[in-house]
Short mmCIF file of C-alpha atoms in Angstrom, two decimals:
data_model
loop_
_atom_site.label_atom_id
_atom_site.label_comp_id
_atom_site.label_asym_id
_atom_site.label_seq_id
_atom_site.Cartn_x
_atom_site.Cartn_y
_atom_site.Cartn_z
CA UNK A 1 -9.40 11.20 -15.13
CA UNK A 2 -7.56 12.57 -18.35
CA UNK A 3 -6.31 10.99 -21.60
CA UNK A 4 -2.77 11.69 -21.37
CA UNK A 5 -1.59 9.68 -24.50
CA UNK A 6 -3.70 6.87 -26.52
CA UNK A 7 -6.97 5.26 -25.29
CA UNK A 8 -7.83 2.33 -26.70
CA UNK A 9 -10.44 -0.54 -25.67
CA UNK A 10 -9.46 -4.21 -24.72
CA UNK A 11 -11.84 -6.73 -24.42
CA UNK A 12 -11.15 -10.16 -22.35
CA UNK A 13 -9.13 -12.17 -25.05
CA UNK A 14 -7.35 -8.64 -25.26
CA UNK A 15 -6.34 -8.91 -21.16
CA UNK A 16 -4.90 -12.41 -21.48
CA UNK A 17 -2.46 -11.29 -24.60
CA UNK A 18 -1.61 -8.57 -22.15
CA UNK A 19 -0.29 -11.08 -20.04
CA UNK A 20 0.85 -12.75 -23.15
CA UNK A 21 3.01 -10.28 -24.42
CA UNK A 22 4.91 -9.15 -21.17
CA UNK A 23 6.12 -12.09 -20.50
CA UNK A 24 7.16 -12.69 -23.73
CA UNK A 25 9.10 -9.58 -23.16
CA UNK A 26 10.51 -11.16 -20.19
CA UNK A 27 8.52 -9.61 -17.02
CA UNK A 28 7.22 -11.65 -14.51
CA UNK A 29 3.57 -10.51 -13.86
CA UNK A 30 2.17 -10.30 -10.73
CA UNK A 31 -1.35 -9.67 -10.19
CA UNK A 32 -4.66 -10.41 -8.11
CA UNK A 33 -5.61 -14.37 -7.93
CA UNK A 34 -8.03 -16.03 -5.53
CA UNK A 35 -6.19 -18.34 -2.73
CA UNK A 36 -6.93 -18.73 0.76
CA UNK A 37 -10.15 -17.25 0.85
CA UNK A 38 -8.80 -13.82 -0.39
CA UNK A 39 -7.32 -11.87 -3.12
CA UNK A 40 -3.90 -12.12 -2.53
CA UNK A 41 -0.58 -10.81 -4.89
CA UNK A 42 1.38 -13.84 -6.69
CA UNK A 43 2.95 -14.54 -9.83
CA UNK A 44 -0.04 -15.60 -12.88
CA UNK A 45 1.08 -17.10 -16.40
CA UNK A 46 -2.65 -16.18 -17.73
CA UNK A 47 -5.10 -13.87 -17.30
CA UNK A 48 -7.47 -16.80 -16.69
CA UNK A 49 -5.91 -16.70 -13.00
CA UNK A 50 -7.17 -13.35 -11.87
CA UNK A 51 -10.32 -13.31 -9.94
CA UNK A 52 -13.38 -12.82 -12.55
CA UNK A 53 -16.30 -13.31 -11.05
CA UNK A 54 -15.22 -12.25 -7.29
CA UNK A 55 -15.88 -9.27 -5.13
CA UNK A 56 -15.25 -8.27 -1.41
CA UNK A 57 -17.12 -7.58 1.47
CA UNK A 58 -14.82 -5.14 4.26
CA UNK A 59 -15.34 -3.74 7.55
CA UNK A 60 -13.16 -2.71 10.48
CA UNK A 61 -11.70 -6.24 11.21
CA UNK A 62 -13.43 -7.95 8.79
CA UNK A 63 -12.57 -9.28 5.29
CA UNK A 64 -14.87 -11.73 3.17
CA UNK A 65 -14.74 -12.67 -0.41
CA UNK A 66 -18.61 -12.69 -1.88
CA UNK A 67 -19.27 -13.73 -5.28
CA UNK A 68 -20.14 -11.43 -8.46
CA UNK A 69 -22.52 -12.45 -11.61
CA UNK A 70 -21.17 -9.95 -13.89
CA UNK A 71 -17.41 -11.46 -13.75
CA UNK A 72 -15.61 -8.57 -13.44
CA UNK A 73 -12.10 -9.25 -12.61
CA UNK A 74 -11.36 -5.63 -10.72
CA UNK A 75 -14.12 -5.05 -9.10
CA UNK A 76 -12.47 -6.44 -5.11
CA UNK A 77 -10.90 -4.28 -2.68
CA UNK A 78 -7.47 -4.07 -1.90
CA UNK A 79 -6.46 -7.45 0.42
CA UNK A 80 -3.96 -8.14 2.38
CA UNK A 81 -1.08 -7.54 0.75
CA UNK A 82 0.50 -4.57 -1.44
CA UNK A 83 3.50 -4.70 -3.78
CA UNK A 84 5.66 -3.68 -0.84
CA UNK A 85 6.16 -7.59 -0.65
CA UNK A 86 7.70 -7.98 -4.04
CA UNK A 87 9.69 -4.47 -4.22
CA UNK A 88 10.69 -4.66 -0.26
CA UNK A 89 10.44 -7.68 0.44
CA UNK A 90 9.74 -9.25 4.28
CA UNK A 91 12.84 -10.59 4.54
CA UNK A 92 16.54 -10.38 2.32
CA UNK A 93 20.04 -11.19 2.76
CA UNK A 94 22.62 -8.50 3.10
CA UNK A 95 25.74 -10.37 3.34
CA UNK A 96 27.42 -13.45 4.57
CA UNK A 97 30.87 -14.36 5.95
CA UNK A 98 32.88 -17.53 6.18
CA UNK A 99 35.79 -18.58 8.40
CA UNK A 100 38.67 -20.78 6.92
CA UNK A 101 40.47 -23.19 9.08
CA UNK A 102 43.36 -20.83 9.89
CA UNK A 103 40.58 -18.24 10.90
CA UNK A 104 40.67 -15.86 8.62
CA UNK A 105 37.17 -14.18 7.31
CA UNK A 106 35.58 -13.70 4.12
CA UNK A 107 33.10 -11.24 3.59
CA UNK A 108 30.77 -11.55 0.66
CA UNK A 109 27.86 -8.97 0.07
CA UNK A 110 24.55 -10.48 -1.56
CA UNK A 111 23.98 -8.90 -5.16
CA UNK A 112 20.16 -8.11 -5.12
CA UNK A 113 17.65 -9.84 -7.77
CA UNK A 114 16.91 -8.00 -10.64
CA UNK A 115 13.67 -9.31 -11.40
CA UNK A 116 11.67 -7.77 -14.10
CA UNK A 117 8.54 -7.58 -13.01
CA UNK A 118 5.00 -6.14 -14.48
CA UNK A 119 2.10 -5.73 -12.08
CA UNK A 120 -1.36 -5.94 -13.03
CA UNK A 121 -4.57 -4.22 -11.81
CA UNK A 122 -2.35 -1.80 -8.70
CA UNK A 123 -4.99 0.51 -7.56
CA UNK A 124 -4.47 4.41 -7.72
CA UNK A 125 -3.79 4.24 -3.94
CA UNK A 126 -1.07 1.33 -4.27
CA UNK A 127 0.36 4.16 -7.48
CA UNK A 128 0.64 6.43 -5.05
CA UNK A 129 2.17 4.19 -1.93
CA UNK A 130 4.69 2.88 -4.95
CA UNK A 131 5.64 6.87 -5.26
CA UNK A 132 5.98 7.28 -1.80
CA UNK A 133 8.26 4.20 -1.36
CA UNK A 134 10.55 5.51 -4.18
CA UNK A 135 11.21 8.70 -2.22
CA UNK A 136 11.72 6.55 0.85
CA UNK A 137 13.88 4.17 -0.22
CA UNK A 138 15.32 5.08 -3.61
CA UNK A 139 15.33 9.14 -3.62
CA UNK A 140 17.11 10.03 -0.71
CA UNK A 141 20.59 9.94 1.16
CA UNK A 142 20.60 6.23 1.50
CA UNK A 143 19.55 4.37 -1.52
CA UNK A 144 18.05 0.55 -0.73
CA UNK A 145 19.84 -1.03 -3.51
CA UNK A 146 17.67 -3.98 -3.12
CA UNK A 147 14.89 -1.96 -3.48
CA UNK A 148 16.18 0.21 -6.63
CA UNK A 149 17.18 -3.12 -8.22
CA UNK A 150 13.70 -4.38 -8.20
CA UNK A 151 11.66 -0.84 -8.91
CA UNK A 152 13.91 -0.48 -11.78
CA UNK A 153 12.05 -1.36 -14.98
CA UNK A 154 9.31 -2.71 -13.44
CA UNK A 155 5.70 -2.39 -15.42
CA UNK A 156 2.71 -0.58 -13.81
CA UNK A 157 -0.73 -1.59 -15.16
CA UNK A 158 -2.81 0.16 -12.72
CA UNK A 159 -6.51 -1.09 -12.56
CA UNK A 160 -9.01 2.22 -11.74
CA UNK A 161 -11.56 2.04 -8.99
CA UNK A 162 -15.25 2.09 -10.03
CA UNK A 163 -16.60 -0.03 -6.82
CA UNK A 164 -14.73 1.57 -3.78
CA UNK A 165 -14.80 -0.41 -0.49
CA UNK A 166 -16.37 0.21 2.72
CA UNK A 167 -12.71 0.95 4.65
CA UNK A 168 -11.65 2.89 1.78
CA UNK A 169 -10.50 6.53 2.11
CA UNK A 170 -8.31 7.85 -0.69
CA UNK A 171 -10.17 10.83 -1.53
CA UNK A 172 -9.68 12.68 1.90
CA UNK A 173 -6.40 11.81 1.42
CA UNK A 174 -6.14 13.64 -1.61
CA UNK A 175 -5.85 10.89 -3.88
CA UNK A 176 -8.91 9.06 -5.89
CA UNK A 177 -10.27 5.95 -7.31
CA UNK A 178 -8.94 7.95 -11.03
CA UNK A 179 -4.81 6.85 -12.08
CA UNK A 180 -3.63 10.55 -12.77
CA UNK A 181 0.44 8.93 -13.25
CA UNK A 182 2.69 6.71 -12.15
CA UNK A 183 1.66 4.10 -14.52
CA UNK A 184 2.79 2.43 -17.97
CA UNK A 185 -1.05 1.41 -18.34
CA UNK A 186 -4.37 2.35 -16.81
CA UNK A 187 -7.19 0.12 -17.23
CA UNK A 188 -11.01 1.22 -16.83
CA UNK A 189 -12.98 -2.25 -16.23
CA UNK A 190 -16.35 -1.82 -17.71
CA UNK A 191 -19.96 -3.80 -17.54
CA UNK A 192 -22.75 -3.14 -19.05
CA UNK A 193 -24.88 -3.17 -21.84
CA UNK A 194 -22.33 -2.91 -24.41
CA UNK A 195 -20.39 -5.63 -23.08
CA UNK A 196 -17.20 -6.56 -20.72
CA UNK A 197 -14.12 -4.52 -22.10
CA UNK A 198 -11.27 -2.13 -20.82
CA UNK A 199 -10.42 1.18 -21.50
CA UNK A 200 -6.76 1.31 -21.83
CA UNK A 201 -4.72 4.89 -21.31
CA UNK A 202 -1.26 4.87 -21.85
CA UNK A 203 0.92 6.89 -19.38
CA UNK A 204 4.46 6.23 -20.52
CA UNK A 205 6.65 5.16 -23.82
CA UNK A 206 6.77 1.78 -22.27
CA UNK A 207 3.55 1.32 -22.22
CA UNK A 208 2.73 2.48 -25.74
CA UNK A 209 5.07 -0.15 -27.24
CA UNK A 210 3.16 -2.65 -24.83
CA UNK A 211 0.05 -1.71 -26.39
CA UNK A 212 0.77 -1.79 -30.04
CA UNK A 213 1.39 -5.42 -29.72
CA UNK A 214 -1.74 -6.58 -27.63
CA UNK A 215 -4.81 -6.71 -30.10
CA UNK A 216 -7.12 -3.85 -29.75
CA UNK A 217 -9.32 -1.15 -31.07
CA UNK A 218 -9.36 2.68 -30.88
CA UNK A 219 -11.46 3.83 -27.78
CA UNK A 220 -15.05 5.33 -28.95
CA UNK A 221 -16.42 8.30 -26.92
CA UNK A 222 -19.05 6.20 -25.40
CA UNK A 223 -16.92 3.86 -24.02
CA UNK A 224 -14.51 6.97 -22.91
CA UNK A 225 -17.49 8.67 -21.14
CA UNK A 226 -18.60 5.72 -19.76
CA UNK A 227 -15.12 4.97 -17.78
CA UNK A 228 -15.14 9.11 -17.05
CA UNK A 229 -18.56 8.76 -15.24
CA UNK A 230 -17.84 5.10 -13.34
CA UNK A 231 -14.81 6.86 -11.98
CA UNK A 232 -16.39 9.78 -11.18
CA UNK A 233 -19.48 7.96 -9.15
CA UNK A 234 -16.93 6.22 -7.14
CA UNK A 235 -15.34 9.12 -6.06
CA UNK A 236 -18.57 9.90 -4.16
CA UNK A 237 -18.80 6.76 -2.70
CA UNK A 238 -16.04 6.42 -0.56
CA UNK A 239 -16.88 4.19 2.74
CA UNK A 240 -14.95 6.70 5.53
CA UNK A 241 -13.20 10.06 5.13
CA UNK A 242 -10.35 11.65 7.64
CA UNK A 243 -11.49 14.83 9.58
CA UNK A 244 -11.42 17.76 7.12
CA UNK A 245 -8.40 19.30 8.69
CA UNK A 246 -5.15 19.99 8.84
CA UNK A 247 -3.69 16.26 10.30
CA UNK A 248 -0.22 17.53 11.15
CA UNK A 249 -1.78 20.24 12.96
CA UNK A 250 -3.87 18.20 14.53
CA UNK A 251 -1.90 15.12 15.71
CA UNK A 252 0.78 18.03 16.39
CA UNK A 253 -1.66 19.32 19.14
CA UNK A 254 -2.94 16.12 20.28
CA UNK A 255 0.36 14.43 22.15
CA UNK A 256 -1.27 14.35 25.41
CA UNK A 257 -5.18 13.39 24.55
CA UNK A 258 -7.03 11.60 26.66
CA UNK A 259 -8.04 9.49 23.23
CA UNK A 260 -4.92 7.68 23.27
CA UNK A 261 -5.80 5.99 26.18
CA UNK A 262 -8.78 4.70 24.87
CA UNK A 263 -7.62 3.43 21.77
CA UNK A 264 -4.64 1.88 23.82
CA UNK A 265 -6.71 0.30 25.92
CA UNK A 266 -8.46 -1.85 22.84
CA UNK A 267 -4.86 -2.14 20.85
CA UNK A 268 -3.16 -5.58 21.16
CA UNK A 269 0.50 -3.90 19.41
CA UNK A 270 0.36 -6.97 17.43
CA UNK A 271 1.70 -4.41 14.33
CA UNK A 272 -0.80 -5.81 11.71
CA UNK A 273 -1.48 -2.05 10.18
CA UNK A 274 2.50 -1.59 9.84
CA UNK A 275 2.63 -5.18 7.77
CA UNK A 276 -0.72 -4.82 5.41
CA UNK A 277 0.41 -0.65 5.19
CA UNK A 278 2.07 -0.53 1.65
CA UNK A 279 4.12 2.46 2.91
CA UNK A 280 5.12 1.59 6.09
CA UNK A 281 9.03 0.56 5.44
CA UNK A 282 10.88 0.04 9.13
CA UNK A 283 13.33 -2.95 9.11
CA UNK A 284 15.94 -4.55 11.67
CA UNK A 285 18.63 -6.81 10.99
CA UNK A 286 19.48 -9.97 12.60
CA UNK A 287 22.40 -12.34 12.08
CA UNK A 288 22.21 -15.98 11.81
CA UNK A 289 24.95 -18.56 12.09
CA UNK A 290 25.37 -22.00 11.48
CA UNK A 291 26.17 -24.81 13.92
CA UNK A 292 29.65 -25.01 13.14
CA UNK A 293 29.97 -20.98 13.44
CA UNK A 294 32.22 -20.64 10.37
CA UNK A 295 29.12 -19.02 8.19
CA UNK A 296 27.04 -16.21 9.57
CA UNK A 297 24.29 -14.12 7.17
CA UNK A 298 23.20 -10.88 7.74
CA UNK A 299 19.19 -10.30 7.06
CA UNK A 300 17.05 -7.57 6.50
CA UNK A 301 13.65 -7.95 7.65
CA UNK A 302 10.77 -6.25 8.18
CA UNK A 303 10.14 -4.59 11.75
CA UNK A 304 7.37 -2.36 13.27
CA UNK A 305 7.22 0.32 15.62
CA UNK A 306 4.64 -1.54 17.55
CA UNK A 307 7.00 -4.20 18.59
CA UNK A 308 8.72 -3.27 22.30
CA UNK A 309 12.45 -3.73 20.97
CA UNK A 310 11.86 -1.60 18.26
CA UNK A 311 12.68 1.68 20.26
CA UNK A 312 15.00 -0.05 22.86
CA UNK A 313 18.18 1.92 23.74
CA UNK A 314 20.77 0.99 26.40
CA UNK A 315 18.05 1.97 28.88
CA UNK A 316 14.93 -0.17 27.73
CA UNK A 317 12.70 0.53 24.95
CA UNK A 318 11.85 4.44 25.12
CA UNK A 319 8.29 3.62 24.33
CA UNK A 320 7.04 1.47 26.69
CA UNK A 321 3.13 1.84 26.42
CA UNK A 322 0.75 1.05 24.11
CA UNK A 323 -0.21 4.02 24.14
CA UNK A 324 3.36 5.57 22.98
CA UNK A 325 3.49 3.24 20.47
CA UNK A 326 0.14 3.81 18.83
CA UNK A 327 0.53 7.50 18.87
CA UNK A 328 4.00 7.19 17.40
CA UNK A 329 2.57 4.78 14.61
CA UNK A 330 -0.46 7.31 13.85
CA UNK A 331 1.59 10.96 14.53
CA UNK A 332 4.49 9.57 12.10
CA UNK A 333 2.16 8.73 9.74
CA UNK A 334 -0.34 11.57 9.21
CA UNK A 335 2.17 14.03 10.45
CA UNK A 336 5.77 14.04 10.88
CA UNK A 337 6.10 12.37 7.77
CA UNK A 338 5.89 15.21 5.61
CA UNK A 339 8.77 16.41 7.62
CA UNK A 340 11.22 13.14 5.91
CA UNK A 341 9.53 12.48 2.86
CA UNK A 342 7.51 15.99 2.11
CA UNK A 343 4.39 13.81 1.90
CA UNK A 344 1.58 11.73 3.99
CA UNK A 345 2.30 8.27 4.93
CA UNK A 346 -1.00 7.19 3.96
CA UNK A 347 -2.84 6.50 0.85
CA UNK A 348 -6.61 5.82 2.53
CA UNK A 349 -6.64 2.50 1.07
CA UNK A 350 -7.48 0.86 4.62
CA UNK A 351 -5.96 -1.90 4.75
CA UNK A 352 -5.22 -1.26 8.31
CA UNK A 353 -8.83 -1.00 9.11
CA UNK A 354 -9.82 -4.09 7.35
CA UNK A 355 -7.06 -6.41 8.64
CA UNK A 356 -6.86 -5.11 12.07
CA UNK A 357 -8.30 -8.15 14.33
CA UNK A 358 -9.93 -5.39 16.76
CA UNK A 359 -11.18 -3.41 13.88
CA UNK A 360 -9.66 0.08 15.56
CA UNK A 361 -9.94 2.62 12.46
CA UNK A 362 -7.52 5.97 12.17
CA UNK A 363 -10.43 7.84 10.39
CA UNK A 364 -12.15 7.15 13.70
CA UNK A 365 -9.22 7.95 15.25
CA UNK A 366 -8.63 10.87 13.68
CA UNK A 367 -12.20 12.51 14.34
CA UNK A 368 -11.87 11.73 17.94
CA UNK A 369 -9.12 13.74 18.36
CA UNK A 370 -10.32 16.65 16.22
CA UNK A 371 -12.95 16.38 18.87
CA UNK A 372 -11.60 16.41 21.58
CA UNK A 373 -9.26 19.75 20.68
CA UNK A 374 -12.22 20.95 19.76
CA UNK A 375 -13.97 20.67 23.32
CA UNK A 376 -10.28 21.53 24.80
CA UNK A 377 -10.44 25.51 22.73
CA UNK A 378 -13.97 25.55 23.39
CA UNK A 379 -14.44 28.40 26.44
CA UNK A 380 -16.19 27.10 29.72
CA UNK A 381 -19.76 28.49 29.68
CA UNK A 382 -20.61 30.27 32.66
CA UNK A 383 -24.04 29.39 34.54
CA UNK A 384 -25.95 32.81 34.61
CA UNK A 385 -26.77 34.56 37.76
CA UNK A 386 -29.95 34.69 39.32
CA UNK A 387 -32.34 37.31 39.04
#
């Protein structure tokens, strides 16, 4: 973690006129709040409606809020959903068309919402799955306008790790519980003797002019080294690391293991890992009429490559298996993906573990197959001869 521009210390009054002051410049914040037994992602007026006082408990297929006595507000694992849901949304309308009486058609294409939003407390590994997004689906060929419209202008507060949970991976991924860019504002939640504050780093313009109008004092080295060493202890306590290899080699080597049959066999394709993922970006669209059949809408939605249609051709689906579709899902993103996007697919910020209902885990994964090339190079010993 590195001081790029200004550090400076808020305390709680100082989050809430955070809050305060971008709306006042017109954002709509979005941060973590407490519904449904989780920390979920929804619009808060106050800072009073993030979760102070609440933590997480995570395992492979299991997710449980617990609470905290110190009331730290950051201190929970990533839930269930990312921003993915307010920059790509699950579901948008393209177009629509309407028929007069004497039958002729009128095509008119949706203008996508410019909201102007600021998100509070996104985790390094969500920085980084933001990043990866913008190359998907802003920096190449074919731009998703609807996408662009919404990433543009929108306000990063990102919200360091000092508690890592026990499905999260980021370091092996080459990544970290420490915001290195990507953000208008890093905050460094502190707890201890010398009180509840934040250390705030500024990472862009933006972001300075944020800060000079939300009530604050000049960071002290105590309170610097104290965020530098919290950061720094999570970084050794990650709950699961990948393999220390080369993944694209690997997965590239491992198209027929005998693993994916195993981890087929406990799979139920149900996609959960592609919808908690905050990279994963596949969609289909579908059109919808009304009764009449003078107005049709085209949608975007979201799809996964674990549904059956998703690969179907004029011959059937061209992966039929679980199997297939796993391997697809898990090759495409520790692999081939560097191929499109010059990067991973994944962040390590298991989601996928957590939320999926069999609790199968790609570090898991992963390791099996790096063992099982392993045992495939290894040379047969030969029994020696008798004497």
């Amino acid at each position: 973690m590195s001081d790029r521009r200004t550090a400076a210390v808020l305390d709680r009054a100082g989050l809430d006129a955070l809050v305060r002051v971008l709306r006042a410049r017109g954002h709509t914040v979005v941060g973590p709040t407490v519904r449904d037994a989780a920390v979920v992602l929804a619009e808060i007026t106050s800072a009073d409606e993030l979760p102070f006082g609440w933590g997480t408990e995570v395992e492979a297929g299991r997710y449980r809020l617990v609470p905290r006595a110190d009331g730290a507000v950051f201190a929970h694992t990533t839930g269930p959903q990312s921003w993915k849901s307010f920059l790509h949304p699950e579901r948008e309308k393209l177009w629509s068309a309407d028929r007069a009486a004497d039958g002729e058609l009128t095509f008119t294409e949706e203008t996508p919402a410019r909201p102007s939003y600021a998100f509070l407390g996104v985790r390094p590994c969500d920085l980084r799955a933001i990043a990866v997004q913008d190359r998907v689906l802003a920096g190449g060929r074919y731009e998703d306008r609807g996408y662009a419209a919404r990433r543009t202008g929108a306000f990063l507060v990102a919200a360091e790790c000092t508690e890592p949970g026990a499905t999260c991976f980021c370091v092996s991924m080459g990544g970290g519980p420490g915001a290195d860019e990507g953000f208008d504002l890093a905050l460094t939640e502190l707890v201890d003797a010398a009180g509840h504050r934040f250390l705030v780093r500024v990472g862009s313009d933006a972001g300075e002019a944020v800060l000079a109008d939300v009530p604050h004092r000049e960071a002290d080295e105590d309170t610097r080294a104290a965020a530098r060493g919290a950061v720094a202890a999570a970084r050794e306590r990650m709950g699961r690391a990948m393999p220390p290899v080369d993944l694209r080699a690997l997965l590239g080597d491992s198209l027929t293991a005998d693993r994916w049959d195993d981890v087929a066999a406990r799979c139920l394709t149900c996609g959960n890992c592609t919808m908690v993922c905050p990279t994963c970006f596949c969609v289909t669209t579908e059109e919808v009429t009304d009764l009449t059949g003078a107005h049709a809408e085209r949608w975007q939605r979201w799809d996964s490559c674990f549904d059956l249609d998703f690969s179907r051709l004029h011959g059937g689906p061209v992966r039929s298996s679980g199997r297939s579709r796993y391997r697809q899902w898990l090759t495409h993103k520790l692999a081939t993906w560097y191929e499109q996007f010059g990067s991973s697919g994944c962040v390590g910020c298991g989601r996928c573990v957590a939320w999926c209902p069999v609790g199968i885990d790609l570090t898991e994964e992963a390791a099996a197959l790096c063992e099982e090339r392993t045992a495939r190079s290894r040379p047969e010993t030969l029994e020696e001869s008798p004497r």
